[in-house]
């Protein structure tokens, strides 16, 4: 048994789940909105559950609440009948099987800097209740398995808050005395408290009509700051396309008469799927040619789709408890990835998603914060909105499709929607739908939800030309992770092909040793020896096509075999992957050499292979752009895994990039010119891909000395959209130049905070030990604020998460700066402070000097007396290793 530190938050366990003794059927909320004194009256209709003994105490969650009135069925409660603290309300012995509790609380939106519960952002009242923000508004069973029908009355000053919104449909509105007005909203769909939302303020709006496939007319509206309406067009277009896609692909229709989206500028995360009233970080709404890059447009499309898709996967079917978070998040990410794949280019989308998974999730899974896709214990649920729950959770859904086939997966989804509509449910229920629909046993597959850590697969092959057999030895090892050792083998679907000398996949006449079907090897044991008979020519095995499982694959292929796959694999993902593998191996070797005082020694055979790819105009420009980008410094660090010297990696990568640029830069420029986009900006995937190829080609050529600073300055000046303006500036700044362009950029965009975020981020990324001074200076810039999450993320998190040489300065000053920022922010916004703290998660991989410095900075944070639960949890887990 381990003993908890005295101030450590209690561990909440999946196995402790119990339903509440009382259900809540109806909620009536009355908000009298004032900037610093909002009165909230909640009439909550409780019903004792059948299994609950009469008189069982009612215990409700609160968080920092001020109780101003309490009545039961209209009669004020005697002081002896209840106990109230800011964090809990207990009614000792409720007298009836069904009763209404009237709770009055006083809330201060202006003082709410944590951005959870009810707060004001730019004069607009807004709420954020997931995961546990509703308890900052009133006492409640603030947990996802308590579903109720809500009616909400809002009253506010009409001049400053002409727009009054809540979930569902608007039933009534009108004027009140003293320049105030009101509106009443009713949401007929029972929902958990985390999906409740209110927005009130003076907002501009863009509207569009929509008719669902099943014939419902829906009024769509996107609300934003006045004057920014023109930047909502792309989001509206993405919303309409998402709604159509969910009807076509999953048979899901929207279910209310209105769908509202509100863009706010102070928001902890991306967006929130409140029923009928999605609230967005404005970064994921406001884009146009001048204020959003191609990547921003893609981001808006993804997040709009994601939140919309939650209406079925999350809202109509919700989670029983927060351990089941991946039930809605992993599945909804899978759905938004599929939407983008169908809308854009499937291979390009897959490469982007896998790159993101490797950068965000693999380090998490391999470090002190590793946890299963479905965690089994937590201290602070806000810290589990992670890449593992979201991205790996999506990979698990994708594997389910690989295991069951497209039709089997579709049948399981259909059964899930049919069986669990209106319920708060679990991963077991979800998997049962697929097992029942396909008559398959998913017991082993379920381990993907339970076992943390990225499986490592080793593959070795031998071809016997005389016998025409290929023998493939496969092995899986699942690494130990905090609290988990000695794991069971998992079901790993490995899509594959046997690539013949002419580049076509070879056939085989028989196979033994593993279940092989539909081009997929199902590895289910620790090891397997798979024998393919009747293989007529020497094959190069192309394994894990499309990245069919979230694993590390050591394919054992020779450099020649990998070069062959770069040129010939018919699976575009594995062409990309073979090039990345070669580049990573080269970068790892070069870093070791440079670290030991030697040379990087680039191998130009890979550059030549990439040159042939670039020249192939039959390949999508976006794909070619992805293929020629070398792995990043953090990817190399992750591959090395121990005793990291970020400076050596940086130097090695610069040298290799320069050599590649010299070798194929001219070719790349010419290929990009052939694929030049139309002069008029359009954010569609085809045009964006052409721009991406131009920028990747020019960046490489610049490293090779074939594009000058002056040429980039010219490109910057000639740009007609943000994408083309930022790219040359980025190449220059990353090379330690670009001062003049940064100044010009600032001047042009000083009134547009979301674009200034890119200006902050780019400077925070600039490599080298002096970037810390730049970052410190920028924290004092008038456009920067520690109170606005987007600013903190763009400047401070970018520095910690995307500037390996700057953050990991050998003298430890980067770590001390980050520790100070975390401590400063923690009192105001623990959620965002905890996200900053994750920048330290891979510190144990550093060489000993830096490791010691980072450790000391972490100890410094931990030693603070008044740490939030959020930061204490992250720092505690990182230090515990
Ligand atoms: N459920 C949201 C999503 O994935 C994310 C979310 C959870 C969130 N908690 C939040 C967003 C707090 C903002 C603030 O779509
Ligand atoms: Zn989500």
Tab-separated table of N, CA, C and O in Angstrom, residues 152-216:
chain	number	residue	atom	x	y	z
A	152	UNK	N	-34.393	26.699	-19.251
A	152	UNK	CA	-33.492	27.746	-18.774
A	152	UNK	C	-34.069	29.122	-19.078
A	152	UNK	O	-34.448	29.413	-20.211
A	153	UNK	N	-34.166	29.944	-18.046
A	153	UNK	CA	-34.594	31.331	-18.245
A	153	UNK	C	-33.406	32.239	-17.996
A	153	UNK	O	-32.732	32.128	-16.966
A	154	UNK	N	-33.151	33.105	-18.966
A	154	UNK	CA	-32.040	34.052	-18.863
A	154	UNK	C	-32.593	35.453	-18.813
A	154	UNK	O	-33.479	35.803	-19.601
A	155	UNK	N	-32.073	36.274	-17.898
A	155	UNK	CA	-32.424	37.693	-17.880
A	155	UNK	C	-31.124	38.477	-17.845
A	155	UNK	O	-30.194	38.109	-17.123
A	156	UNK	N	-31.063	39.538	-18.672
A	156	UNK	CA	-29.821	40.321	-18.731
A	156	UNK	C	-30.136	41.714	-19.251
A	156	UNK	O	-31.233	41.973	-19.772
A	157	UNK	N	-29.162	42.579	-19.126
A	157	UNK	CA	-29.254	43.924	-19.663
A	157	UNK	C	-29.386	43.833	-21.189
A	157	UNK	O	-28.574	43.189	-21.849
A	158	UNK	N	-30.403	44.505	-21.746
A	158	UNK	CA	-30.681	44.323	-23.163
A	158	UNK	C	-29.636	45.006	-24.048
A	158	UNK	O	-29.307	44.512	-25.137
A	159	UNK	N	-29.093	46.121	-23.587
A	159	UNK	CA	-28.130	46.854	-24.412
A	159	UNK	C	-26.815	46.100	-24.556
A	159	UNK	O	-26.251	46.012	-25.651
A	160	UNK	N	-26.328	45.527	-23.461
A	160	UNK	CA	-25.033	44.851	-23.534
A	160	UNK	C	-25.167	43.368	-23.841
A	160	UNK	O	-24.181	42.730	-24.224
A	161	UNK	N	-26.365	42.815	-23.670
A	161	UNK	CA	-26.573	41.390	-23.966
A	161	UNK	C	-27.871	41.179	-24.745
A	161	UNK	O	-28.806	40.543	-24.257
A	162	UNK	N	-27.934	41.689	-25.966
A	162	UNK	CA	-29.142	41.490	-26.765
A	162	UNK	C	-29.358	40.029	-27.171
A	162	UNK	O	-30.473	39.627	-27.454
A	163	UNK	N	-28.292	39.258	-27.198
A	163	UNK	CA	-28.398	37.848	-27.591
A	163	UNK	C	-28.400	36.984	-26.325
A	163	UNK	O	-27.489	37.077	-25.504
A	164	UNK	N	-29.434	36.176	-26.174
A	164	UNK	CA	-29.541	35.273	-25.014
A	164	UNK	C	-29.722	33.852	-25.532
A	164	UNK	O	-30.739	33.557	-26.161
A	165	UNK	N	-28.762	32.981	-25.274
A	165	UNK	CA	-28.805	31.623	-25.838
A	165	UNK	C	-28.631	30.556	-24.760
A	165	UNK	O	-27.891	30.740	-23.798
A	166	UNK	N	-29.332	29.439	-24.959
A	166	UNK	CA	-29.048	28.243	-24.164
A	166	UNK	C	-29.320	27.030	-25.041
A	166	UNK	O	-29.517	27.163	-26.257
A	167	UNK	N	-29.341	25.840	-24.436
A	167	UNK	CA	-29.521	24.630	-25.233
A	167	UNK	C	-30.964	24.491	-25.717
A	167	UNK	O	-31.889	24.973	-25.090
A	168	UNK	N	-31.137	23.788	-26.806
A	168	UNK	CA	-32.470	23.428	-27.265
A	168	UNK	C	-33.116	24.527	-28.088
A	168	UNK	O	-32.459	25.206	-28.865
A	169	UNK	N	-34.422	24.668	-27.913
A	169	UNK	CA	-35.196	25.639	-28.685
A	169	UNK	C	-35.633	26.795	-27.806
A	169	UNK	O	-35.902	26.628	-26.623
A	170	UNK	N	-35.750	27.988	-28.417
A	170	UNK	CA	-36.217	29.153	-27.655
A	170	UNK	C	-37.738	29.129	-27.604
A	170	UNK	O	-38.407	29.022	-28.626
A	171	UNK	N	-38.291	29.233	-26.389
A	171	UNK	CA	-39.733	29.119	-26.203
A	171	UNK	C	-40.403	30.468	-26.026
A	171	UNK	O	-41.558	30.644	-26.385
A	172	UNK	N	-39.700	31.423	-25.449
A	172	UNK	CA	-40.310	32.695	-25.055
A	172	UNK	C	-39.219	33.727	-24.987
A	172	UNK	O	-38.071	33.412	-24.717
A	173	UNK	N	-39.611	35.011	-25.161
A	173	UNK	CA	-38.664	36.094	-24.882
A	173	UNK	C	-39.461	37.375	-24.717
A	173	UNK	O	-40.610	37.456	-25.150
A	174	UNK	N	-38.852	38.382	-24.114
A	174	UNK	CA	-39.580	39.638	-23.940
A	174	UNK	C	-38.780	40.627	-23.125
A	174	UNK	O	-37.671	40.331	-22.666
A	175	UNK	N	-39.335	41.811	-22.968
A	175	UNK	CA	-38.655	42.879	-22.242
A	175	UNK	C	-39.040	42.863	-20.777
A	175	UNK	O	-40.125	42.429	-20.398
A	176	UNK	N	-38.128	43.372	-19.964
A	176	UNK	CA	-38.356	43.512	-18.525
A	176	UNK	C	-38.118	44.970	-18.148
A	176	UNK	O	-37.707	45.778	-18.997
A	177	UNK	N	-38.338	45.286	-16.892
A	177	UNK	CA	-38.086	46.655	-16.425
A	177	UNK	C	-36.590	46.951	-16.417
A	177	UNK	O	-35.768	46.052	-16.563
A	178	UNK	N	-36.202	48.205	-16.257
A	178	UNK	CA	-34.811	48.651	-16.076
A	178	UNK	C	-33.905	48.281	-17.245
A	178	UNK	O	-32.730	47.979	-17.048
A	179	UNK	N	-34.455	48.250	-18.451
A	179	UNK	CA	-33.623	47.979	-19.626
A	179	UNK	C	-33.156	46.538	-19.721
A	179	UNK	O	-32.221	46.228	-20.451
A	180	UNK	N	-33.833	45.650	-18.994
A	180	UNK	CA	-33.432	44.237	-19.086
A	180	UNK	C	-34.415	43.473	-19.960
A	180	UNK	O	-35.495	43.948	-20.281
A	181	UNK	N	-34.026	42.307	-20.390
A	181	UNK	CA	-34.928	41.432	-21.154
A	181	UNK	C	-34.660	39.977	-20.771
A	181	UNK	O	-33.745	39.690	-20.002
A	182	UNK	N	-35.489	39.091	-21.324
A	182	UNK	CA	-35.338	37.683	-20.939
A	182	UNK	C	-35.613	36.764	-22.133
A	182	UNK	O	-36.184	37.179	-23.148
A	183	UNK	N	-35.182	35.533	-21.979
A	183	UNK	CA	-35.524	34.483	-22.944
A	183	UNK	C	-35.615	33.166	-22.189
A	183	UNK	O	-34.917	32.970	-21.184
A	184	UNK	N	-36.492	32.282	-22.658
A	184	UNK	CA	-36.629	30.953	-22.060
A	184	UNK	C	-36.296	29.912	-23.119
A	184	UNK	O	-36.821	29.951	-24.233
A	185	UNK	N	-35.406	28.999	-22.761
A	185	UNK	CA	-34.988	27.924	-23.669
A	185	UNK	C	-35.353	26.578	-23.069
A	185	UNK	O	-35.283	26.381	-21.862
A	186	UNK	N	-35.720	25.657	-23.940
A	186	UNK	CA	-36.080	24.318	-23.483
A	186	UNK	C	-35.384	23.290	-24.369
A	186	UNK	O	-35.469	23.362	-25.586
A	187	UNK	N	-34.710	22.355	-23.719
A	187	UNK	CA	-34.052	21.273	-24.469
A	187	UNK	C	-34.783	19.978	-24.164
A	187	UNK	O	-34.693	19.469	-23.043
A	188	UNK	N	-35.495	19.432	-25.134
A	188	UNK	CA	-36.295	18.222	-24.870
A	188	UNK	C	-35.460	16.963	-24.680
A	188	UNK	O	-35.966	15.960	-24.185
A	189	UNK	N	-34.184	16.998	-25.081
A	189	UNK	CA	-33.358	15.793	-24.977
A	189	UNK	C	-32.696	15.726	-23.600
A	189	UNK	O	-31.950	16.639	-23.239
A	190	UNK	N	-32.958	14.664	-22.840
A	190	UNK	CA	-32.303	14.558	-21.532
A	190	UNK	C	-30.789	14.578	-21.729
A	190	UNK	O	-30.271	13.948	-22.644
A	191	UNK	N	-30.102	15.318	-20.846
A	191	UNK	CA	-28.650	15.411	-21.009
A	191	UNK	C	-27.966	15.529	-19.657
A	191	UNK	O	-28.566	15.960	-18.670
A	192	UNK	N	-26.696	15.176	-19.628
A	192	UNK	CA	-25.905	15.389	-18.421
A	192	UNK	C	-25.526	16.862	-18.294
A	192	UNK	O	-25.542	17.613	-19.272
A	193	UNK	N	-25.152	17.250	-17.082
A	193	UNK	CA	-24.864	18.666	-16.814
A	193	UNK	C	-23.683	19.190	-17.618
A	193	UNK	O	-23.598	20.384	-17.895
A	194	UNK	N	-22.767	18.321	-18.019
A	194	UNK	CA	-21.580	18.838	-18.727
A	194	UNK	C	-21.927	19.400	-20.099
A	194	UNK	O	-21.123	20.115	-20.690
A	195	UNK	N	-23.136	19.072	-20.590
A	195	UNK	CA	-23.553	19.578	-21.906
A	195	UNK	C	-24.419	20.824	-21.807
A	195	UNK	O	-24.894	21.339	-22.830
A	196	UNK	N	-24.621	21.297	-20.584
A	196	UNK	CA	-25.388	22.533	-20.399
A	196	UNK	C	-24.547	23.729	-20.867
A	196	UNK	O	-23.325	23.754	-20.709
A	197	UNK	N	-25.227	24.737	-21.442
A	197	UNK	CA	-24.504	25.963	-21.804
A	197	UNK	C	-25.430	27.160	-21.842
A	197	UNK	O	-26.640	27.037	-22.091
A	198	UNK	N	-24.838	28.309	-21.579
A	198	UNK	CA	-25.491	29.602	-21.679
A	198	UNK	C	-24.522	30.556	-22.364
A	198	UNK	O	-23.318	30.509	-22.097
A	199	UNK	N	-25.043	31.383	-23.260
A	199	UNK	CA	-24.238	32.473	-23.827
A	199	UNK	C	-25.115	33.711	-23.849
A	199	UNK	O	-26.287	33.641	-24.242
A	200	UNK	N	-24.591	34.841	-23.416
A	200	UNK	CA	-25.356	36.091	-23.462
A	200	UNK	C	-24.403	37.232	-23.758
A	200	UNK	O	-23.354	37.357	-23.122
A	201	UNK	N	-24.755	38.052	-24.734
A	201	UNK	CA	-23.869	39.173	-25.050
A	201	UNK	C	-24.310	39.890	-26.314
A	201	UNK	O	-25.368	39.599	-26.884
A	202	UNK	N	-23.462	40.797	-26.734
A	202	UNK	CA	-23.731	41.571	-27.939
A	202	UNK	C	-22.880	40.980	-29.054
A	202	UNK	O	-21.671	41.218	-29.106
A	203	UNK	N	-23.499	40.188	-29.899
A	203	UNK	CA	-22.737	39.402	-30.868
A	203	UNK	C	-23.278	39.584	-32.279
A	203	UNK	O	-24.481	39.783	-32.484
A	204	UNK	N	-22.388	39.490	-33.245
A	204	UNK	CA	-22.804	39.429	-34.638
A	204	UNK	C	-23.196	38.001	-34.982
A	204	UNK	O	-22.867	37.073	-34.241
A	205	UNK	N	-23.897	37.822	-36.087
A	205	UNK	CA	-24.347	36.469	-36.421
A	205	UNK	C	-24.386	36.253	-37.936
A	205	UNK	O	-24.636	37.171	-38.701
A	206	UNK	N	-24.087	35.011	-38.310
A	206	UNK	CA	-24.234	34.564	-39.701
A	206	UNK	C	-25.195	33.383	-39.652
A	206	UNK	O	-25.067	32.516	-38.789
A	207	UNK	N	-26.166	33.355	-40.545
A	207	UNK	CA	-27.143	32.264	-40.497
A	207	UNK	C	-27.207	31.528	-41.834
A	207	UNK	O	-26.797	32.059	-42.864
A	208	UNK	N	-27.743	30.316	-41.779
A	208	UNK	CA	-27.999	29.548	-43.004
A	208	UNK	C	-29.099	28.547	-42.701
A	208	UNK	O	-29.202	28.065	-41.571
A	209	UNK	N	-29.919	28.238	-43.690
A	209	UNK	CA	-30.944	27.205	-43.495
A	209	UNK	C	-30.385	25.834	-43.836
A	209	UNK	O	-29.439	25.727	-44.617
A	210	UNK	N	-30.940	24.814	-43.222
A	210	UNK	CA	-30.517	23.442	-43.534
A	210	UNK	C	-31.734	22.546	-43.404
A	210	UNK	O	-32.539	22.713	-42.486
A	211	UNK	N	-31.875	21.598	-44.313
A	211	UNK	CA	-32.935	20.600	-44.180
A	211	UNK	C	-32.283	19.231	-44.070
A	211	UNK	O	-31.475	18.848	-44.923
A	212	UNK	N	-32.609	18.515	-43.017
A	212	UNK	CA	-31.991	17.202	-42.801
A	212	UNK	C	-32.550	16.193	-43.805
A	212	UNK	O	-33.607	16.409	-44.407
A	213	UNK	N	-31.827	15.074	-43.942
A	213	UNK	CA	-32.282	14.022	-44.855
A	213	UNK	C	-33.661	13.530	-44.464
A	213	UNK	O	-34.463	13.157	-45.326
A	214	UNK	N	-33.982	13.537	-43.170
A	214	UNK	CA	-35.312	13.093	-42.761
A	214	UNK	C	-36.307	14.249	-42.669
A	214	UNK	O	-37.379	14.121	-42.068
A	215	UNK	N	-35.957	15.392	-43.268
A	215	UNK	CA	-36.954	16.431	-43.517
A	215	UNK	C	-37.123	17.506	-42.455
A	215	UNK	O	-38.083	18.277	-42.506
A	216	UNK	N	-36.222	17.625	-41.534
A	216	UNK	CA	-36.344	18.659	-40.512
A	216	UNK	C	-35.648	19.943	-40.968
A	216	UNK	O	-34.496	19.918	-41.411
